[in-house]
Amino acid sequence: MATTDWWRSAVIYQVYPRSFADSTCDGIGDLGGVIDHLDHLGELGVDAVWLSPFYPSPQNDGGYDVADYRDVDPLFGDLDQFDRLVAKAHEAGLRVIIDIVPNHTSSEHAWFQEALRASPGSPERSRYIIRDVPVNNWGSVFGGPAWSRMADRGADDDQWYLHLFDATQPDLDWTNHEVRDAFLSILRFWLDRDVDGFRVDVAHGLVKDLDAPDVTRHDADVDAETRRPMWDQDGVHEIYREWRKVLDDYDDRMMVAEAWVLDSERVALYVRPDEFHQTFNFEFLTARWDAGDLRKVIDDTIRSTVGVGAPMTWVLSNHDVIRHATRLALPPGQERRNGLGPKHPQPDADLGLRRARAATLLMLALPGSAYLYQGEELGLPEHTTLPPEARQDPTFERTDGEELGRDGCRVPLPWQADEPGYGFGPTEKTWLPQPDSFAAHAVDVQSSDPESTLSMYRNALAVRKEHDLGTGELEWLRTENEVLSFRNGSITVVANAGERPLSLPDYGEVIIASRAVSSEVPPDTTVWIRHGQSQ
Ligand code: GLC
C-alpha cells in the first residue's frame, strides 16, 4: 500500500456491522459477514472500510453505548476475528478505520457500575457528570430530558447524571485526567492491532459549559446549527491535540471527526495541522439538490479546508440520516436528521433514486476524500414503513413516536434477490424487516446489469482512480440555471439540478452518466465528460 497521506483522496466505505451481512444465523450482521464480503468492497473499488462500533454493548444505541472499549461483542465475533478482518482487508489493499465513542460510555461499563456503587463525591463518580440536582435544563438528542437519577440505574442516593443521548449512555467528564489517559491508552490498544484510523463519535461534544444559562427548548438537538453550551466548545481542541500526538507515533494513521458543526469556519478548527486529519462535511450532506446551494457548500468547503491544509471531504449518507435516495426527493425543510416523522408523505422513489445517482456522481468527481454508507451503492431507499414494534432506535420511544428514528437507514442489506432475507445471512432472519422493494436492489441483480446503480458506482470509482480525481483541482465552468459544471483534470462534470433538459456541451466523450443522455442532459442528471485530445 502507498504510504503517504492516503486519506486525503480515499473513498471510505462505512460498514454498520449489524446490518451488513450475517454469518452466524442469528439475523444480526457480524465481523464474519464483513470478512465474507470483502470482495464486494474490492470490486466496488473503495480504499478503506470504516466499521461502526462492534464493542461489547447492551446495544441500546446500536453499539454506540460501549461497555468495554478493548473487546468485541460476542454478537459480532471476537478479537481474533477482528485481527483476521484487519489482516484480510490489508491483503486486499483496504485500510480499516474503527469508531471510537468518547463522549459517553454505556451504563453497563465497569466505570459507571462502580459509580453507581460509590458514594457522592467519590473518585468513581468524578469520571461522569454527576450532580446533586440537574444544573441546567438540557434535553437529550434522542428526546426527553438529559438528566436522570442515579437511583434509576440502581444507586441508593439522590444524585443525577447527564446523558446527552439515551439514559443508558452517561456522559464522561473530560475534565478528569483519568478519563483522558484511559482514552489515550485505548487508542494505542487498537493502533497496536493495526487499525489505520479512527472515526471519533460526537467529537464536538466532549467539553460542556454546564453553568451556561438555560437553553430554549430545542437547543439540545444536534440539528441546531449554532454553538450551544454542550457542543463545539473551544476546550475540545486540546483533547484532540493529545490524541494526534499518539497517532503520530505510528505510520500513516488518521482520525476523522464526527462534529455536527455546520459553520465551515468552526469546522476548520478541527482540522488544524495538529488535530484531526479530516472531518465529515455535514454542510454538504444537508445541502438540498439545488445548484446554488451545492455551489455555495463546495466553495465554503474549499475555502475553509484549503486554508488549513486539510483535505476536503464529502458525504451524502450515513447510519444517522435519511438515505439520500429518499432524502433528496423530500420537500424542502423535511430532511430531518433523525429519520422521517410519521406525518411525512411518502416520497417519490424514482425521483429520489435519480437525484441520488446524480448527487453521487457529482460527489465522486470532487477532489478530496469521499465517504460512502453501505447500501448506497445499491441505491437503497430509506425503509419508511417499518412497523412500530420493529423499531429499535431509542429516538422512537423517547419521542413517543413523534420521530421515527434512524432504523429506516439501517435495514439489513440485500445480497441475493432469490434467497430468504435476500441473502443477508444463511437463514431468513433479519433483525429489522426488509421491504419487498429490496429484491430489485440486491447485489446479484445489479452486478450483471450495466445500467444499475452498483455498476455506476463501480465505473465512477474506477474512473476516479484512473484520472486521479481525488488529488485533482476543481475549476468551475458555469453555474447558471440550476446547472453545476466544473473541470477536474481531464474530466468535466455537468450536473443538471433543474427542471429543464440542458443541451449536452461539446467538451468530449460522455464516459459516465447517472441517467441515459442523448444530445441533452435531462433534469436530475450528472455526466462525466472526458476531454478530447485537443482540450
Ligand atoms: C453519533 C452516532 C450515532 C449515535 C450518537 C451517540 O452521532 O453516529 O449513531 O447515536 O453519536 O453515540
CSV table of N, CA and C in Angstrom, one decimal, residues 255-259 267 270-271 276-281 311-314 371:
chain,number,residue,atom,x,y,z
A,255,MET,N,-7.4,10.3,11.8
A,255,MET,CA,-8.7,10.3,12.5
A,255,MET,C,-9.6,11.3,11.9
A,256,VAL,N,-10.9,11.0,11.9
A,256,VAL,CA,-11.9,11.8,11.3
A,256,VAL,C,-12.9,12.2,12.3
A,257,ALA,N,-13.3,13.4,12.4
A,257,ALA,CA,-14.2,13.9,13.4
A,257,ALA,C,-15.7,13.8,12.9
A,258,GLU,N,-16.5,13.2,13.8
A,258,GLU,CA,-18.0,13.4,13.6
A,258,GLU,C,-18.3,14.6,14.4
A,259,ALA,N,-18.3,15.8,13.8
A,259,ALA,CA,-18.7,17.0,14.5
A,259,ALA,C,-19.8,17.7,13.8
A,267,VAL,N,-15.8,24.4,11.7
A,267,VAL,CA,-15.3,23.1,11.4
A,267,VAL,C,-13.8,23.0,11.1
A,270,TYR,N,-11.2,22.0,13.6
A,270,TYR,CA,-10.9,20.6,14.0
A,270,TYR,C,-9.8,20.0,13.1
A,271,VAL,N,-9.5,20.6,12.0
A,271,VAL,CA,-8.6,20.0,11.1
A,271,VAL,C,-7.3,20.9,11.0
A,276,PHE,N,-7.4,16.8,14.0
A,276,PHE,CA,-7.9,15.8,13.1
A,276,PHE,C,-7.3,15.9,11.7
A,277,HIS,N,-7.3,14.7,11.0
A,277,HIS,CA,-6.8,14.7,9.6
A,277,HIS,C,-8.0,15.2,8.7
A,278,GLN,N,-9.2,14.9,9.1
A,278,GLN,CA,-10.4,15.4,8.4
A,278,GLN,C,-11.6,15.3,9.3
A,279,THR,N,-12.6,16.0,8.8
A,279,THR,CA,-14.0,16.0,9.4
A,279,THR,C,-15.0,15.6,8.4
A,280,PHE,N,-16.1,15.1,8.8
A,280,PHE,CA,-17.2,14.9,7.9
A,280,PHE,C,-17.8,16.2,7.5
A,281,ASN,N,-18.2,16.3,6.2
A,281,ASN,CA,-18.7,17.6,5.7
A,281,ASN,C,-20.2,17.5,5.7
A,311,PRO,N,-7.6,18.1,3.8
A,311,PRO,CA,-8.3,17.6,2.6
A,311,PRO,C,-9.8,17.9,2.7
A,312,MET,N,-10.4,18.2,1.6
A,312,MET,CA,-11.9,18.3,1.6
A,312,MET,C,-12.5,16.9,1.7
A,313,THR,N,-13.6,16.8,2.3
A,313,THR,CA,-14.3,15.5,2.4
A,313,THR,C,-15.7,15.7,1.9
A,314,TRP,N,-16.4,14.6,1.5
A,314,TRP,CA,-17.7,14.7,1.0
A,314,TRP,C,-18.5,13.5,1.5
A,371,TYR,N,-16.9,9.7,1.6
A,371,TYR,CA,-17.4,8.6,2.5
A,371,TYR,C,-18.7,8.1,1.9
